[in-house]
mmCIF file of C-alpha atoms in Angstrom:
data_model
loop_
_atom_site.group_PDB
_atom_site.id
_atom_site.type_symbol
_atom_site.label_atom_id
_atom_site.label_comp_id
_atom_site.label_asym_id
_atom_site.label_seq_id
_atom_site.Cartn_x
_atom_site.Cartn_y
_atom_site.Cartn_z
ATOM 1 C CA UNK A 1 21.941 19.136 38.459
ATOM 2 C CA UNK A 2 23.136 23.065 38.752
ATOM 3 C CA UNK A 3 21.121 23.980 41.020
ATOM 4 C CA UNK A 4 22.933 27.883 40.734
ATOM 5 C CA UNK A 5 20.570 28.010 36.868
ATOM 6 C CA UNK A 6 18.083 30.387 37.327
ATOM 7 C CA UNK A 7 16.459 29.572 34.008
ATOM 8 C CA UNK A 8 12.902 31.743 34.559
ATOM 9 C CA UNK A 9 14.852 35.161 36.037
ATOM 10 C CA UNK A 10 17.410 34.340 32.877
ATOM 11 C CA UNK A 11 14.563 34.214 30.436
ATOM 12 C CA UNK A 12 12.545 37.344 31.978
ATOM 13 C CA UNK A 13 15.372 39.071 31.897
ATOM 14 C CA UNK A 14 16.050 39.000 28.450
ATOM 15 C CA UNK A 15 12.202 40.415 27.763
ATOM 16 C CA UNK A 16 12.353 43.373 29.479
ATOM 17 C CA UNK A 17 15.871 43.858 28.085
ATOM 18 C CA UNK A 18 14.117 43.055 25.222
ATOM 19 C CA UNK A 19 11.784 46.097 25.273
ATOM 20 C CA UNK A 20 8.902 43.992 24.273
ATOM 21 C CA UNK A 21 5.954 46.021 25.352
ATOM 22 C CA UNK A 22 2.560 43.060 25.671
ATOM 23 C CA UNK A 23 -0.523 43.457 23.997
ATOM 24 C CA UNK A 24 -1.761 40.695 25.987
ATOM 25 C CA UNK A 25 -2.829 40.189 29.851
ATOM 26 C CA UNK A 26 -2.385 41.263 32.290
ATOM 27 C CA UNK A 27 -4.417 44.789 31.915
ATOM 28 C CA UNK A 28 -1.430 47.012 34.002
ATOM 29 C CA UNK A 29 1.470 46.311 31.135
ATOM 30 C CA UNK A 30 4.014 45.140 33.513
ATOM 31 C CA UNK A 31 2.672 48.443 35.824
ATOM 32 C CA UNK A 32 2.643 50.763 32.522
ATOM 33 C CA UNK A 33 -1.421 51.124 32.825
ATOM 34 C CA UNK A 34 -1.626 50.911 36.907
ATOM 35 C CA UNK A 35 -2.599 53.551 38.888
ATOM 36 C CA UNK A 36 0.525 55.245 40.460
ATOM 37 C CA UNK A 37 -0.408 54.884 44.212
ATOM 38 C CA UNK A 38 -0.584 50.757 43.429
ATOM 39 C CA UNK A 39 2.846 50.630 42.168
ATOM 40 C CA UNK A 40 4.186 53.028 45.424
ATOM 41 C CA UNK A 41 2.353 50.036 47.185
ATOM 42 C CA UNK A 42 3.807 47.216 45.577
ATOM 43 C CA UNK A 43 6.658 48.136 43.802
ATOM 44 C CA UNK A 44 7.223 48.695 40.039
ATOM 45 C CA UNK A 45 9.759 45.258 39.931
ATOM 46 C CA UNK A 46 6.098 42.940 40.985
ATOM 47 C CA UNK A 47 3.870 44.843 38.080
ATOM 48 C CA UNK A 48 6.814 44.623 35.625
ATOM 49 C CA UNK A 49 7.077 40.871 36.343
ATOM 50 C CA UNK A 50 3.916 39.616 35.683
ATOM 51 C CA UNK A 51 3.733 38.485 32.247
ATOM 52 C CA UNK A 52 2.174 36.022 29.891
ATOM 53 C CA UNK A 53 5.002 32.724 29.917
ATOM 54 C CA UNK A 54 4.687 34.284 25.511
ATOM 55 C CA UNK A 55 7.748 36.685 24.037
ATOM 56 C CA UNK A 56 10.237 34.890 24.381
ATOM 57 C CA UNK A 57 9.736 33.320 28.325
ATOM 58 C CA UNK A 58 8.420 29.919 26.723
ATOM 59 C CA UNK A 59 5.117 29.066 25.209
ATOM 60 C CA UNK A 60 2.459 26.115 23.937
ATOM 61 C CA UNK A 61 3.932 27.063 20.728
ATOM 62 C CA UNK A 62 7.591 28.615 20.992
ATOM 63 C CA UNK A 63 9.233 26.158 23.487
ATOM 64 C CA UNK A 64 13.056 27.070 24.791
ATOM 65 C CA UNK A 65 12.933 24.475 27.467
ATOM 66 C CA UNK A 66 12.792 27.205 30.445
ATOM 67 C CA UNK A 67 10.048 25.831 31.845
ATOM 68 C CA UNK A 68 10.626 22.374 31.216
ATOM 69 C CA UNK A 69 14.557 22.711 32.421
ATOM 70 C CA UNK A 70 13.152 24.995 35.903
ATOM 71 C CA UNK A 71 10.662 22.121 36.471
ATOM 72 C CA UNK A 72 13.235 19.792 36.513
ATOM 73 C CA UNK A 73 15.484 22.026 38.769
ATOM 74 C CA UNK A 74 13.090 22.188 40.661
ATOM 75 C CA UNK A 75 11.657 18.599 41.012
ATOM 76 C CA UNK A 76 15.502 18.074 42.577
ATOM 77 C CA UNK A 77 16.041 20.714 44.748
ATOM 78 C CA UNK A 78 12.448 19.244 46.348
ATOM 79 C CA UNK A 79 13.271 15.355 45.612
ATOM 80 C CA UNK A 80 10.207 15.146 43.339
ATOM 81 C CA UNK A 81 10.290 12.942 40.435
ATOM 82 C CA UNK A 82 8.341 15.579 38.826
ATOM 83 C CA UNK A 83 6.935 19.013 39.366
ATOM 84 C CA UNK A 84 4.474 21.185 36.915
ATOM 85 C CA UNK A 85 4.690 25.291 37.087
ATOM 86 C CA UNK A 86 0.967 27.062 36.842
ATOM 87 C CA UNK A 87 1.689 28.968 33.817
ATOM 88 C CA UNK A 88 -1.835 29.997 32.713
ATOM 89 C CA UNK A 89 -2.425 32.600 36.072
ATOM 90 C CA UNK A 90 -4.863 31.418 39.398
ATOM 91 C CA UNK A 91 -7.468 30.500 37.738
ATOM 92 C CA UNK A 92 -5.148 27.411 36.016
ATOM 93 C CA UNK A 93 -3.789 26.401 39.857
ATOM 94 C CA UNK A 94 -7.932 27.042 40.742
ATOM 95 C CA UNK A 95 -9.198 24.293 38.279
ATOM 96 C CA UNK A 96 -5.734 21.586 39.014
ATOM 97 C CA UNK A 97 -7.147 22.340 42.687
ATOM 98 C CA UNK A 98 -10.065 21.842 42.840
ATOM 99 C CA UNK A 99 -9.730 18.197 40.545
ATOM 100 C CA UNK A 100 -7.449 16.906 42.709
ATOM 101 C CA UNK A 101 -10.334 16.514 45.214
ATOM 102 C CA UNK A 102 -13.010 15.157 43.374
ATOM 103 C CA UNK A 103 -14.115 14.464 39.763
ATOM 104 C CA UNK A 104 -17.071 14.415 38.002
ATOM 105 C CA UNK A 105 -20.148 14.092 39.607
ATOM 106 C CA UNK A 106 -18.827 14.249 43.250
ATOM 107 C CA UNK A 107 -19.727 17.052 45.309
ATOM 108 C CA UNK A 108 -17.898 19.425 46.548
ATOM 109 C CA UNK A 109 -18.223 22.303 49.292
ATOM 110 C CA UNK A 110 -18.044 25.972 47.598
ATOM 111 C CA UNK A 111 -17.897 29.300 49.197
ATOM 112 C CA UNK A 112 -21.524 31.741 47.129
ATOM 113 C CA UNK A 113 -18.700 34.126 46.358
ATOM 114 C CA UNK A 114 -16.642 31.743 44.777
ATOM 115 C CA UNK A 115 -14.560 33.386 41.600
ATOM 116 C CA UNK A 116 -15.223 33.097 38.700
ATOM 117 C CA UNK A 117 -12.930 30.652 38.312
ATOM 118 C CA UNK A 118 -14.218 28.233 41.087
ATOM 119 C CA UNK A 119 -17.107 28.735 38.452
ATOM 120 C CA UNK A 120 -15.367 26.974 35.411
ATOM 121 C CA UNK A 121 -13.431 24.949 36.966
ATOM 122 C CA UNK A 122 -17.275 23.086 38.152
ATOM 123 C CA UNK A 123 -18.773 23.513 34.784
ATOM 124 C CA UNK A 124 -15.701 22.522 33.255
ATOM 125 C CA UNK A 125 -15.342 19.048 35.464
ATOM 126 C CA UNK A 126 -18.522 18.198 36.041
ATOM 127 C CA UNK A 127 -18.165 18.392 40.144
ATOM 128 C CA UNK A 128 -21.250 19.120 41.929
ATOM 129 C CA UNK A 129 -21.084 21.497 44.105
ATOM 130 C CA UNK A 130 -22.364 21.899 47.682
ATOM 131 C CA UNK A 131 -22.686 25.399 48.303
ATOM 132 C CA UNK A 132 -22.473 26.638 51.643
ATOM 133 C CA UNK A 133 -23.111 30.528 52.461
ATOM 134 C CA UNK A 134 -20.176 32.505 53.638
ATOM 135 C CA UNK A 135 -19.672 34.000 57.308
ATOM 136 C CA UNK A 136 -20.186 37.730 56.513
ATOM 137 C CA UNK A 137 -17.858 40.586 59.422
ATOM 138 C CA UNK A 138 -19.665 43.175 60.362
ATOM 139 C CA UNK A 139 -16.869 44.869 62.500
ATOM 140 C CA UNK A 140 -15.058 44.214 58.421
ATOM 141 C CA UNK A 141 -17.853 44.630 56.057
ATOM 142 C CA UNK A 142 -16.295 41.381 54.518
ATOM 143 C CA UNK A 143 -16.927 38.442 54.369
ATOM 144 C CA UNK A 144 -14.757 35.243 55.964
ATOM 145 C CA UNK A 145 -14.797 31.463 53.867
ATOM 146 C CA UNK A 146 -16.931 29.413 55.175
ATOM 147 C CA UNK A 147 -16.298 27.993 58.732
ATOM 148 C CA UNK A 148 -15.090 24.696 59.297
ATOM 149 C CA UNK A 149 -18.157 23.849 61.290
ATOM 150 C CA UNK A 150 -19.718 23.585 58.359
ATOM 151 C CA UNK A 151 -22.854 21.618 58.527
ATOM 152 C CA UNK A 152 -26.444 20.798 56.118
ATOM 153 C CA UNK A 153 -27.763 23.898 58.192
ATOM 154 C CA UNK A 154 -25.638 26.677 56.708
ATOM 155 C CA UNK A 155 -26.103 25.491 52.838
ATOM 156 C CA UNK A 156 -28.838 26.687 50.645
ATOM 157 C CA UNK A 157 -32.184 25.175 50.074
ATOM 158 C CA UNK A 158 -30.606 24.003 46.040
ATOM 159 C CA UNK A 159 -28.954 21.614 48.117
ATOM 160 C CA UNK A 160 -31.425 19.818 49.204
#
């Protein structure tokens, strides 16, 4: 396989060259709608490349084989039979990770401060959550993930 190819990069460049303004998420519109302080820290290129797989970038309705070709190249590069790219943001990846470790009616430890994508994953999968309280950091004023030394006393009363 010719690993000098970069199908997604080529498609993204063509998308930028077309000058499209998306009416889809993300709300920053490739940096056009972002607070200038954010782009000053992250850089404009990061935001410009945060686009959905639509409008020439390959999607379920109008596939140009871009994602398929890139996945084949990745599989070959890492010696895998097949690879899959997540093209639906982090929420899809969260659900896939959950389903890779638990199935319907199985239990999974979930922090009480879980992202809404985790809750959606629980609903869609039928996984039974065992809610664990996050560790509050008084110095930093933020929550850390539950401790690896979790035990039954750390769960909420609703799990008993």
